[in-house]
Short mmCIF file of N, CA and C in Angstrom, two decimals:
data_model
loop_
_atom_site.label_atom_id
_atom_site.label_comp_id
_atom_site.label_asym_id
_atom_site.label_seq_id
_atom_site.Cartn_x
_atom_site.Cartn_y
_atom_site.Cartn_z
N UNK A 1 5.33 -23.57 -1.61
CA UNK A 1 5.40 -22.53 -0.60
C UNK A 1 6.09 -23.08 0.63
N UNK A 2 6.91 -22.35 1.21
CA UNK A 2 7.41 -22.80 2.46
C UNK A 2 6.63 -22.23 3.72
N UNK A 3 6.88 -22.59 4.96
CA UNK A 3 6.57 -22.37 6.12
C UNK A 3 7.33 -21.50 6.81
N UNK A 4 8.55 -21.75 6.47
CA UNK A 4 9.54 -20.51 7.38
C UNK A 4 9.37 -19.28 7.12
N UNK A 5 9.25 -18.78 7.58
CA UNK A 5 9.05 -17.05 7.98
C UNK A 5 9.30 -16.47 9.51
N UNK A 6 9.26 -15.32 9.60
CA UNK A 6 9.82 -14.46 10.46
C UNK A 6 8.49 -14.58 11.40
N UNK A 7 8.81 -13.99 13.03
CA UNK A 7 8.17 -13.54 13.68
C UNK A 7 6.71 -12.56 13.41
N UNK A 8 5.75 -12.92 13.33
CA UNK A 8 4.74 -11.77 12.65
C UNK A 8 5.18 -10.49 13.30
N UNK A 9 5.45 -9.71 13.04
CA UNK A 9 5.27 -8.22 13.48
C UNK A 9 4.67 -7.27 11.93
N UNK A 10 4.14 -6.03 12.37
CA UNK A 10 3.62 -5.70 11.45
C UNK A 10 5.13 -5.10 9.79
N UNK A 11 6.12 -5.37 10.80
CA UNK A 11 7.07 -5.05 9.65
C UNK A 11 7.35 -6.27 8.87
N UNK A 12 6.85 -7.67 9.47
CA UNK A 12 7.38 -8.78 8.71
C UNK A 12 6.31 -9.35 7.87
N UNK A 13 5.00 -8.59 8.02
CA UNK A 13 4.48 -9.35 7.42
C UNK A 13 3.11 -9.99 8.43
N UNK A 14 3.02 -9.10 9.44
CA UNK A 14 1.20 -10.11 9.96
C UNK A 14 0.40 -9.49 9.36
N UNK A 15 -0.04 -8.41 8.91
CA UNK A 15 -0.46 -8.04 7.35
C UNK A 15 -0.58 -7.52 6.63
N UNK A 16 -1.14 -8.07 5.68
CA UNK A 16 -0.47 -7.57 4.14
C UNK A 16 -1.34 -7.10 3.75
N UNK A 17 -1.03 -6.20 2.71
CA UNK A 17 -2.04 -5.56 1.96
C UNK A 17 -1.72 -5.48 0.90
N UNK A 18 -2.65 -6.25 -0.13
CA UNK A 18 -2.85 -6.50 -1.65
C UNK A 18 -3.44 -6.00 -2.56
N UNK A 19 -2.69 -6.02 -3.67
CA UNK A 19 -3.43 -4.46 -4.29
C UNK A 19 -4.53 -5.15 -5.44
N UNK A 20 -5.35 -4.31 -5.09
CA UNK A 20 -6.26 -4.45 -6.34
C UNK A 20 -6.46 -4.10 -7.68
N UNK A 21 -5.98 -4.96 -8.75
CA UNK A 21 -5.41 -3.84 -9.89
C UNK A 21 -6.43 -4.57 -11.39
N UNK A 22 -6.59 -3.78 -12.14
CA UNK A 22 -7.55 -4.56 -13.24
C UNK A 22 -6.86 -5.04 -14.45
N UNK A 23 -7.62 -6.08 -14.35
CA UNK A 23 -6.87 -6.47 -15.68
C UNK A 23 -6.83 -6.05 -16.79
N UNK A 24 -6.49 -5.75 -17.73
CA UNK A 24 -6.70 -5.14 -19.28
C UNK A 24 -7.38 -6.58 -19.80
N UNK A 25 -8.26 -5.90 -20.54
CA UNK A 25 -9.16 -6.82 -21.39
C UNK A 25 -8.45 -7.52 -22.83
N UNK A 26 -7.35 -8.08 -22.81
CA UNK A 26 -6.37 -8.27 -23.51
C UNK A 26 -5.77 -9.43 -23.83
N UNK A 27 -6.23 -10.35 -24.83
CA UNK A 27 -5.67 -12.01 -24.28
C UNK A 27 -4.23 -12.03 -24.74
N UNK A 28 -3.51 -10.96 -25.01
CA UNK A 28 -1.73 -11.00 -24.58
C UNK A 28 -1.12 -10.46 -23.96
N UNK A 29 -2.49 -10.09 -22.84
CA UNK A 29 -1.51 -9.30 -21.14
C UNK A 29 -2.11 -10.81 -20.54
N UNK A 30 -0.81 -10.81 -19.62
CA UNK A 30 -1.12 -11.50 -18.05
C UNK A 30 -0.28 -11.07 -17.58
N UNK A 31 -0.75 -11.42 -15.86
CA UNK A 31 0.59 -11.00 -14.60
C UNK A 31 1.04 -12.62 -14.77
N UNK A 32 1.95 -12.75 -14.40
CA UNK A 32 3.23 -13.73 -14.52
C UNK A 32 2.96 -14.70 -13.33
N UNK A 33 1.93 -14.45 -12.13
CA UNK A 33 1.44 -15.37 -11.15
C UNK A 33 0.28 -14.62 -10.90
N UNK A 34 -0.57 -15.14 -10.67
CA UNK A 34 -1.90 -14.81 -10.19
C UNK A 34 -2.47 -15.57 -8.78
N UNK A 35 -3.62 -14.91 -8.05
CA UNK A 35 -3.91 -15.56 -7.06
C UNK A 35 -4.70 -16.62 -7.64
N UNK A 36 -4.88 -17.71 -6.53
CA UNK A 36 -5.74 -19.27 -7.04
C UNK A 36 -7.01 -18.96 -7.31
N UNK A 37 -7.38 -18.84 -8.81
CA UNK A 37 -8.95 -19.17 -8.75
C UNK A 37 -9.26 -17.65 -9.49
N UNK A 38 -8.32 -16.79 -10.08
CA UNK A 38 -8.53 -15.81 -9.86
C UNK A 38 -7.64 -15.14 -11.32
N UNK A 39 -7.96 -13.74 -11.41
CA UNK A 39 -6.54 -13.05 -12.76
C UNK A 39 -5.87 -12.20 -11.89
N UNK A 40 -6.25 -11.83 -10.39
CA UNK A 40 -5.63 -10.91 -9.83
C UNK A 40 -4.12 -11.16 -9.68
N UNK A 41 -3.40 -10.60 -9.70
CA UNK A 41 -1.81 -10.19 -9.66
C UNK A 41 -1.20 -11.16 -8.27
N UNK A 42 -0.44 -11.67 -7.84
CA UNK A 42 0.38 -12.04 -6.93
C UNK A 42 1.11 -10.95 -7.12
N UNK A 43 1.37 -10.36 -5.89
CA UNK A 43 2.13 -9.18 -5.90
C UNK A 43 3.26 -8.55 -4.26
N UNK A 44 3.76 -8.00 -4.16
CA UNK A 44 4.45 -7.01 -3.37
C UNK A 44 3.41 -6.00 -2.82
N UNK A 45 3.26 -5.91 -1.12
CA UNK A 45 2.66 -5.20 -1.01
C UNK A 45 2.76 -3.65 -1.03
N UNK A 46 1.53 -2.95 -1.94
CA UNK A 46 2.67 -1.93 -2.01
C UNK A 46 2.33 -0.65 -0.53
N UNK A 47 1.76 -1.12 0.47
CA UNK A 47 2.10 0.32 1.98
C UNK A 47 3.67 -0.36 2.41
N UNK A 48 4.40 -1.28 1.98
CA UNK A 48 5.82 -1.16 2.15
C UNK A 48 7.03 -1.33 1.15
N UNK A 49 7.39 -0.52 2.26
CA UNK A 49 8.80 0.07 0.86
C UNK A 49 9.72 -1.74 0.64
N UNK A 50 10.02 -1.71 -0.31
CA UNK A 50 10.98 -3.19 -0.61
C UNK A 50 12.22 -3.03 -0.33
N UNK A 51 12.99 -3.75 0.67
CA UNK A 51 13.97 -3.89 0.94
C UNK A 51 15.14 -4.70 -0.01
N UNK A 52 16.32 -4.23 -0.42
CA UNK A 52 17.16 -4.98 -1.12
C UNK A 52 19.14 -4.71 -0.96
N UNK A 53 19.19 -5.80 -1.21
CA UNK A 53 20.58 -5.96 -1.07
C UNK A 53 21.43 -6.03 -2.43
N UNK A 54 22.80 -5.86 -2.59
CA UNK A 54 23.57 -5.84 -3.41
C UNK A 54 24.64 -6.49 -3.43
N UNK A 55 25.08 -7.70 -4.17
CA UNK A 55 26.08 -8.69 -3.88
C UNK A 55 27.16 -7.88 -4.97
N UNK A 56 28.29 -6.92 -5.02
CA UNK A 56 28.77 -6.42 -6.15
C UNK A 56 30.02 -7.15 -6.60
N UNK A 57 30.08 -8.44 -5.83
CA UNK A 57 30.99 -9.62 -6.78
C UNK A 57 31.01 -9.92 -8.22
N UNK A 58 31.65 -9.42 -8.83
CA UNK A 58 31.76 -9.81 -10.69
C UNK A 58 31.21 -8.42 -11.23
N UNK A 59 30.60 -7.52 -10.60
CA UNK A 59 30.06 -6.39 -11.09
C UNK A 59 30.77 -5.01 -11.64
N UNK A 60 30.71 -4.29 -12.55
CA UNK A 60 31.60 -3.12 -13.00
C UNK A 60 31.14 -2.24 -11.78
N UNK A 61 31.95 -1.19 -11.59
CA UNK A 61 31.06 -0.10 -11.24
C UNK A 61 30.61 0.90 -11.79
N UNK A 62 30.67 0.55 -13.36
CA UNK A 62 29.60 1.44 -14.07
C UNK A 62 27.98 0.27 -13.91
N UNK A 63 28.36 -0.83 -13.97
CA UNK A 63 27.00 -1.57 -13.85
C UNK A 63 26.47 -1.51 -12.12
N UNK A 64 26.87 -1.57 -11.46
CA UNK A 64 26.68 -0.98 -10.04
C UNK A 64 25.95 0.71 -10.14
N UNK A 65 26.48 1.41 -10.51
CA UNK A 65 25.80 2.38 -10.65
C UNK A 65 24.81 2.67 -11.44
N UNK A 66 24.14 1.61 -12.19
CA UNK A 66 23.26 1.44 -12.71
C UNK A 66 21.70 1.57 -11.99
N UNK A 67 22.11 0.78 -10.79
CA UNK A 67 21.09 0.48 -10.08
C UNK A 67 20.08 1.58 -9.79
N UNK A 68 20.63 2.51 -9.10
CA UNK A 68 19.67 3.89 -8.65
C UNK A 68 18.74 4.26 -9.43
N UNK A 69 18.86 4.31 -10.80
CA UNK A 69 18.16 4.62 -12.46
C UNK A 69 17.09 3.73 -12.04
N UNK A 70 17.26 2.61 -12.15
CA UNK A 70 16.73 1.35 -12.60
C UNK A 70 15.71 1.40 -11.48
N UNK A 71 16.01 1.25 -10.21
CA UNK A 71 15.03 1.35 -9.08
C UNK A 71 14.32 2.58 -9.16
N UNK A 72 14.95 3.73 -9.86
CA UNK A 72 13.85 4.53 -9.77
C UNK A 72 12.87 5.14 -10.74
N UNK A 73 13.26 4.19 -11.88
CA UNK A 73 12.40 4.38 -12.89
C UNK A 73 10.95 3.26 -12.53
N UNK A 74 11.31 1.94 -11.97
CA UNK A 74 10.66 1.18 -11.30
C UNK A 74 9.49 1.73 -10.62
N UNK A 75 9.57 2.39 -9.38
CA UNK A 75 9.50 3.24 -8.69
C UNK A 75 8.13 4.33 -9.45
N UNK A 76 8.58 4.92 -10.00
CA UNK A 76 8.42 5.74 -11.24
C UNK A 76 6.95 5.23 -11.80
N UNK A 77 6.98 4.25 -11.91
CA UNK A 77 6.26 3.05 -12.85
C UNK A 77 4.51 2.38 -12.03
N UNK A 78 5.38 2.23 -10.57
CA UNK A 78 4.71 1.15 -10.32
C UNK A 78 4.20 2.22 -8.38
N UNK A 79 4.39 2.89 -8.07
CA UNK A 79 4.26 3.66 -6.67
C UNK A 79 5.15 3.21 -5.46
N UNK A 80 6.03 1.59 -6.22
CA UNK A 80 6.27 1.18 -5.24
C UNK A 80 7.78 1.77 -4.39
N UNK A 81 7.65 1.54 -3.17
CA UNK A 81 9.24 2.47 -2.58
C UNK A 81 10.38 1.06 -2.21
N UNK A 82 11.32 1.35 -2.91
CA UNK A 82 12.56 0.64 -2.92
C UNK A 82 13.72 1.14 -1.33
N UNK A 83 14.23 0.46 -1.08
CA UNK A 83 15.52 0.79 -0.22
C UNK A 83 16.21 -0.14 0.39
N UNK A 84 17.67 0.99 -0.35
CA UNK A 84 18.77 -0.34 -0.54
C UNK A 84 19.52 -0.15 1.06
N UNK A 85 19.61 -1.54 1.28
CA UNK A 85 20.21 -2.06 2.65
C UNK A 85 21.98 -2.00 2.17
N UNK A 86 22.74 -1.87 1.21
CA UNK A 86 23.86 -2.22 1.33
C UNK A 86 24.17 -3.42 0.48
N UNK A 87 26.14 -3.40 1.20
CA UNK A 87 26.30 -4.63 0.01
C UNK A 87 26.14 -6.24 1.00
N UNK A 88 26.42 -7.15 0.38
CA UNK A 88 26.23 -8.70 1.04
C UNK A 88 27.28 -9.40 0.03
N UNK A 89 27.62 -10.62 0.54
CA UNK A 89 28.07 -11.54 0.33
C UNK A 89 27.75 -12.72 -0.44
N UNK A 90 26.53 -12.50 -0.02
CA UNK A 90 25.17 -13.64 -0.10
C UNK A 90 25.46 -13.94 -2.14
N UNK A 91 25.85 -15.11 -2.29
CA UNK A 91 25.63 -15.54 -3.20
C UNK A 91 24.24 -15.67 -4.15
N UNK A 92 23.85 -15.83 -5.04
CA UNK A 92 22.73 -15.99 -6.20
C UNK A 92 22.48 -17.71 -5.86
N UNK A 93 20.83 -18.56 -5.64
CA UNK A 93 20.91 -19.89 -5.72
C UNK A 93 19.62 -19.89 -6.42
N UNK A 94 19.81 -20.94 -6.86
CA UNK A 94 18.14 -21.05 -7.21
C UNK A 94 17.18 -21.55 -6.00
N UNK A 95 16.00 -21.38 -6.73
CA UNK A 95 15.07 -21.73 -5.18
C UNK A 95 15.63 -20.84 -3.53
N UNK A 96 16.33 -19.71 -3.78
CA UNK A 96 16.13 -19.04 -2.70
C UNK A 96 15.17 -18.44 -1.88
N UNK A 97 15.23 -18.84 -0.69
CA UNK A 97 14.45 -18.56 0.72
C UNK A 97 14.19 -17.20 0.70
N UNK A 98 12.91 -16.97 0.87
CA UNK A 98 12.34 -15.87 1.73
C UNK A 98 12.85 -15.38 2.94
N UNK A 99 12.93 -16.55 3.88
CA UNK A 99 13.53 -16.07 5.28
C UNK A 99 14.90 -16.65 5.42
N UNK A 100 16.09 -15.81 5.19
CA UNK A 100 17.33 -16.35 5.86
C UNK A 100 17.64 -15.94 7.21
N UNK A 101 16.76 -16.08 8.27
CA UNK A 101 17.61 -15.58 9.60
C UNK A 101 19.22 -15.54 9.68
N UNK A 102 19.83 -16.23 9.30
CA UNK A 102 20.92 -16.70 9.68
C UNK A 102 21.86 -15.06 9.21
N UNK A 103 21.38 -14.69 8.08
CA UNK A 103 22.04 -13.53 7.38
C UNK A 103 21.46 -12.57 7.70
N UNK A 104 19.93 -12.20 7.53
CA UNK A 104 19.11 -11.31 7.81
C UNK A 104 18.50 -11.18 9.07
N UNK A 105 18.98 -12.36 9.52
CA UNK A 105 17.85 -11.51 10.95
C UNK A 105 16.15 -12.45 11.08
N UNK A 106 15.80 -12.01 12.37
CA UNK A 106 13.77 -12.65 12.26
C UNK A 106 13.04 -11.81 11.43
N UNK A 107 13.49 -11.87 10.03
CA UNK A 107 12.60 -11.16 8.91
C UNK A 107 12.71 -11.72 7.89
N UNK A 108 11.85 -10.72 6.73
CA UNK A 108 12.04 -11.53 5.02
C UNK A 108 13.26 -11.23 5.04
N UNK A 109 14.02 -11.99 3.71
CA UNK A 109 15.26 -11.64 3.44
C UNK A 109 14.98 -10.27 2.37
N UNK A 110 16.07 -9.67 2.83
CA UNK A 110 15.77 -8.27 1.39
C UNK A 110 16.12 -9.52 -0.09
N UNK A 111 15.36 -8.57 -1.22
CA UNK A 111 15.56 -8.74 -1.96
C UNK A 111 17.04 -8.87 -2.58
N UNK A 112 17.67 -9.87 -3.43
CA UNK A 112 19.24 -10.00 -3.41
C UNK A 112 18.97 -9.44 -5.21
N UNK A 113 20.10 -8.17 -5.14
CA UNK A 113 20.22 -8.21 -6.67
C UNK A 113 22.14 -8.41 -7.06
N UNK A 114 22.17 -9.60 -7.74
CA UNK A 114 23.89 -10.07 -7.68
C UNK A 114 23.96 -10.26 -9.25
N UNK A 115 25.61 -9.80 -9.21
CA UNK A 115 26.11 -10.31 -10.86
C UNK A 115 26.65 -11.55 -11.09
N UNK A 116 26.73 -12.01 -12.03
CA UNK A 116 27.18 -13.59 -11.53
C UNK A 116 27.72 -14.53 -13.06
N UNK A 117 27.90 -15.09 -13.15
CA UNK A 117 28.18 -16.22 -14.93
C UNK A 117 27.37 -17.23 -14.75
N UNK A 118 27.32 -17.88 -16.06
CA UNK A 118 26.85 -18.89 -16.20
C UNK A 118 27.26 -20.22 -15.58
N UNK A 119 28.54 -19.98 -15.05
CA UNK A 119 29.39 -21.37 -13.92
C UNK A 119 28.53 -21.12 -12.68
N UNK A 120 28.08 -19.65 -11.87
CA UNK A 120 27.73 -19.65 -10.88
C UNK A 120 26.30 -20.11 -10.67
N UNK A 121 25.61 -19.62 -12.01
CA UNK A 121 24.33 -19.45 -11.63
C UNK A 121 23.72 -19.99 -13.21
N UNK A 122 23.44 -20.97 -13.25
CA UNK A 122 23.50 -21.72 -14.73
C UNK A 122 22.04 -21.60 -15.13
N UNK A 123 21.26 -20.48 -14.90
CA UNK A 123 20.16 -19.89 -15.68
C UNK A 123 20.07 -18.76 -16.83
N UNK A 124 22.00 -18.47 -16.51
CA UNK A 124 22.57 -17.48 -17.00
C UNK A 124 22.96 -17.83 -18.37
N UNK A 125 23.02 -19.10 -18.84
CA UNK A 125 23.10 -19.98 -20.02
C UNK A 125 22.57 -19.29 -21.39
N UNK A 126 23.22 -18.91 -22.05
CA UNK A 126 23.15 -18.91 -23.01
C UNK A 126 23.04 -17.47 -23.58
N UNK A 127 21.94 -16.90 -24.60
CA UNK A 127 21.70 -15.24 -24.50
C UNK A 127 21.44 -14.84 -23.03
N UNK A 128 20.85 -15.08 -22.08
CA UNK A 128 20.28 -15.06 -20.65
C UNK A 128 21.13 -13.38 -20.18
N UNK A 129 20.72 -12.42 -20.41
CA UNK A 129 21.42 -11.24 -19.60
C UNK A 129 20.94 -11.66 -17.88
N UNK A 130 19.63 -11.95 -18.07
CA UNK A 130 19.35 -11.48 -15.93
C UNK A 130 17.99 -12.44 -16.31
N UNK A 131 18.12 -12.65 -14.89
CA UNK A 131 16.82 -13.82 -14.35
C UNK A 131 16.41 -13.08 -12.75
N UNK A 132 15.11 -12.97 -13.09
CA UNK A 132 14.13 -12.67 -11.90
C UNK A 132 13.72 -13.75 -10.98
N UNK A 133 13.45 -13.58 -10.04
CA UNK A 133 12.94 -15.19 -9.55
C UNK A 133 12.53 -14.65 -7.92
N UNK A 134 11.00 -14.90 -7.48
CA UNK A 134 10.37 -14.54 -6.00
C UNK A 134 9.23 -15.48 -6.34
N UNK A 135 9.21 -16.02 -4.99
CA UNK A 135 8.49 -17.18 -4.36
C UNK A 135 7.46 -16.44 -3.51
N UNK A 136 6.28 -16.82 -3.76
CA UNK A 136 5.29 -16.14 -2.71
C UNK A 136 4.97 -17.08 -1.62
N UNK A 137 4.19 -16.31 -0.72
CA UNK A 137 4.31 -16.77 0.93
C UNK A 137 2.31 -16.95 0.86
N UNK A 138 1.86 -17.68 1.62
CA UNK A 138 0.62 -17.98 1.86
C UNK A 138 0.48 -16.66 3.12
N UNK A 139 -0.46 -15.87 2.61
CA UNK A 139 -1.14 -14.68 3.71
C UNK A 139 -2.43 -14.59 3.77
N UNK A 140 -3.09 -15.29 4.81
CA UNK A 140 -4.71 -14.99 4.80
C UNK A 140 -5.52 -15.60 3.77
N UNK A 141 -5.00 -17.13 3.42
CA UNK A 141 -5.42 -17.48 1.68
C UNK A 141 -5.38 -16.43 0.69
N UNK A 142 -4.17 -15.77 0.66
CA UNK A 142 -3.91 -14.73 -0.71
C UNK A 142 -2.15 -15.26 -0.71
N UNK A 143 -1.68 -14.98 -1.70
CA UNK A 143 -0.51 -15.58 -1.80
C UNK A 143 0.22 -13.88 -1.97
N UNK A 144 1.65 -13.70 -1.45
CA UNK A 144 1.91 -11.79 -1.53
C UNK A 144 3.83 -12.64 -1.84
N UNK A 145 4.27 -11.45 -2.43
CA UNK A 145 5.56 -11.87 -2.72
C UNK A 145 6.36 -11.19 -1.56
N UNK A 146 7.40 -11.13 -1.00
CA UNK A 146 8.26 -10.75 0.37
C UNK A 146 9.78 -10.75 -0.29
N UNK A 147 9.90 -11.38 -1.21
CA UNK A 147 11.46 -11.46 -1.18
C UNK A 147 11.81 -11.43 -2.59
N UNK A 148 12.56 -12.15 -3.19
CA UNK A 148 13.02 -12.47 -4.49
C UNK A 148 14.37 -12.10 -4.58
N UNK A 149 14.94 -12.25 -5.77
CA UNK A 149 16.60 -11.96 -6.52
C UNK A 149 16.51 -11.94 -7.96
N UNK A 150 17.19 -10.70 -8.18
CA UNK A 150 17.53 -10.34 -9.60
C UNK A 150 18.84 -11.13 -9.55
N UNK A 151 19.49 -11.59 -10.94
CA UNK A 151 20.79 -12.01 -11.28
C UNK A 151 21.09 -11.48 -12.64
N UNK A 152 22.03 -10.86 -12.83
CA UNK A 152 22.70 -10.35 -14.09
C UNK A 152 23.91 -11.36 -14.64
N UNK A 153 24.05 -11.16 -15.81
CA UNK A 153 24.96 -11.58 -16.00
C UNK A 153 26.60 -11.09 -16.16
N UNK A 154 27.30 -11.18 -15.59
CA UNK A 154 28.34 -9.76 -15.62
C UNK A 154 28.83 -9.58 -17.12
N UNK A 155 29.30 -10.42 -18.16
CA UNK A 155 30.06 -10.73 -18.98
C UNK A 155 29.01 -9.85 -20.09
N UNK A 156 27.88 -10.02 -20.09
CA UNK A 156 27.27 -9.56 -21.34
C UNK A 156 26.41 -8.43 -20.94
N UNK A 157 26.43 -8.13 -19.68
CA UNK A 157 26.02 -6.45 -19.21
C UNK A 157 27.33 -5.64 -19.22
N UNK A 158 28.32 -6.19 -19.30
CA UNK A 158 29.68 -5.35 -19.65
C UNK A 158 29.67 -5.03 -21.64
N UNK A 159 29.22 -5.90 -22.23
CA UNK A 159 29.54 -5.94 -23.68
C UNK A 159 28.54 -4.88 -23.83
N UNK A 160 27.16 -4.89 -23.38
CA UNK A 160 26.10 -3.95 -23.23
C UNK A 160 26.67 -2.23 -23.02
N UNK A 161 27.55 -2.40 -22.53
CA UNK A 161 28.44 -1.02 -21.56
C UNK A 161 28.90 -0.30 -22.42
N UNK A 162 29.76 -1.31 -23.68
CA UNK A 162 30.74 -0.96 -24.27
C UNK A 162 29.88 -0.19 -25.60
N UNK A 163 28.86 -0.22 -26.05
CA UNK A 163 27.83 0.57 -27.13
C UNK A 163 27.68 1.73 -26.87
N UNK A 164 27.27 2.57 -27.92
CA UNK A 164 26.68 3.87 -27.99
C UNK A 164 24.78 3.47 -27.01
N UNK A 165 24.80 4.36 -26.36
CA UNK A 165 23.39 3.89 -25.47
C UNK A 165 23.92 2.99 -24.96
N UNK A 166 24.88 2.28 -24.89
CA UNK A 166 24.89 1.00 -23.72
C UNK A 166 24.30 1.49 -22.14
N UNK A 167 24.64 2.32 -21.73
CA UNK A 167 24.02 2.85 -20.37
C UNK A 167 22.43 2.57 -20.32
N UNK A 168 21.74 3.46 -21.30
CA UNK A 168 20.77 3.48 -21.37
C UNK A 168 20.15 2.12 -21.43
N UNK A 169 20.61 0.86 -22.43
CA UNK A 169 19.98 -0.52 -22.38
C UNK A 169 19.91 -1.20 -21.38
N UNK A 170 21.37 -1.12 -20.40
CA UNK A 170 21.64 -1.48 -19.43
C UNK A 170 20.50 -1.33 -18.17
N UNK A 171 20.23 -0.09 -18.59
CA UNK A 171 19.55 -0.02 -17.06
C UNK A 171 18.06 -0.07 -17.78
N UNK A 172 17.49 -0.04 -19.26
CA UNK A 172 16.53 -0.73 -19.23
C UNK A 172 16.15 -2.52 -19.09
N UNK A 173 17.44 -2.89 -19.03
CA UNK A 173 17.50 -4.15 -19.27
C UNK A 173 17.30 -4.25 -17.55
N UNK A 174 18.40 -3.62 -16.73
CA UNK A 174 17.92 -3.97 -15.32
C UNK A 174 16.45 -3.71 -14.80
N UNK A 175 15.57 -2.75 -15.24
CA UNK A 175 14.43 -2.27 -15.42
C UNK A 175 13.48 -3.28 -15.25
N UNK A 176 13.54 -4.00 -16.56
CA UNK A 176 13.01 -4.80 -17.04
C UNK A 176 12.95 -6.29 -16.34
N UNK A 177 14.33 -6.56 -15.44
CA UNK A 177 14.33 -8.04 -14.71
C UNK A 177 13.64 -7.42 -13.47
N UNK A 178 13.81 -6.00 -12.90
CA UNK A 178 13.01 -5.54 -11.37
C UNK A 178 11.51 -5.78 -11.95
N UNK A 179 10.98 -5.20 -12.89
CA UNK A 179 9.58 -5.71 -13.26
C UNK A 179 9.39 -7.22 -13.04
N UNK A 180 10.27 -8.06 -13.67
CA UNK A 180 9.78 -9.22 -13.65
C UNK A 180 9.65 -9.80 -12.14
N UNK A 181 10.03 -9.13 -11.20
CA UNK A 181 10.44 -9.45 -9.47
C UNK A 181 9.24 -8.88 -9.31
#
């Protein structure tokens, strides 16, 4: 966990509110992080809407227009409210920061969703369509997620394009990496 973060204000985060959700009695469900000590969910809080950005370097703009579906089937899914800030520059890294002032401002960074190859972003290796990846922040001894980045892969969400239903996989496939965020 890092230390850097934004100014507390109640938009950045002085506090959070964590949802309480049950587990299914199921030993092949889990949430993908849990709080310490605990099965509860590490999660996004959901009284705020998630902020996100769009890097559309390497991207079609049929896969660009993917997005809206995808966030709002999400959406759809989960109560939570999405809204997109626009496009960025901001490259895909691993181990990306929660707080980039430098780009964003005294806040979380929006969420980055970018297309990218396996030269840029070498998680992209191999079958790999998209990689999820958010780091949680210490709040009140509860751990809450603030940020994260989707990464696609451009080369094989284009081959995806080119099928009968390709649309449709596509944006379950993007679906499917926003779940994992």
């Amino acid at each position: 966990l890092r230390d850097e973060r934004p100014t507390p204000t109640t938009s950045s985060g002085e506090r959070l509110v964590l949802p309480t959700m049950l587990v299914p009695d199921d030993p092949n469900y889990r949430f993908m992080m849990t709080q310490p000590g605990s099965t509860r969910p590490v999660a996004f809080d959901p009284c705020r809407p998630i902020h996100y950005v769009v890097r559309p370097q390497g991207g079609s703009a049929a896969g660009l227009d993917l997005l809206p579906q995808a966030f709002a089937n999400l959406s759809a899914a989960t109560g939570l409210q999405f809204v997109n800030e626009g496009l960025t520059g901001e490259p895909p890294t691993a181990g990306r920061s929660n707080f980039l002032p430098d780009r964003y401002g005294d806040r979380w960074a929006p969420v980055l969703i970018a297309w990218s190859t396996p030269a840029e972003y070498p998680e992209l290796s191999g079958p790999v369509i998209g990689v999820a990846s958010s780091e949680p922040v210490d709040v009140e001894d509860q751990l809450a997620l603030v940020s994260g980045q989707v990464v696609l892969d451009t080369e094989q969400m284009s081959d995806v394009l080119r099928f009968n239903s390709g649309r449709a996989v596509a944006i379950a496939t993007i679906t499917h990496e926003l779940g994992h965020l």
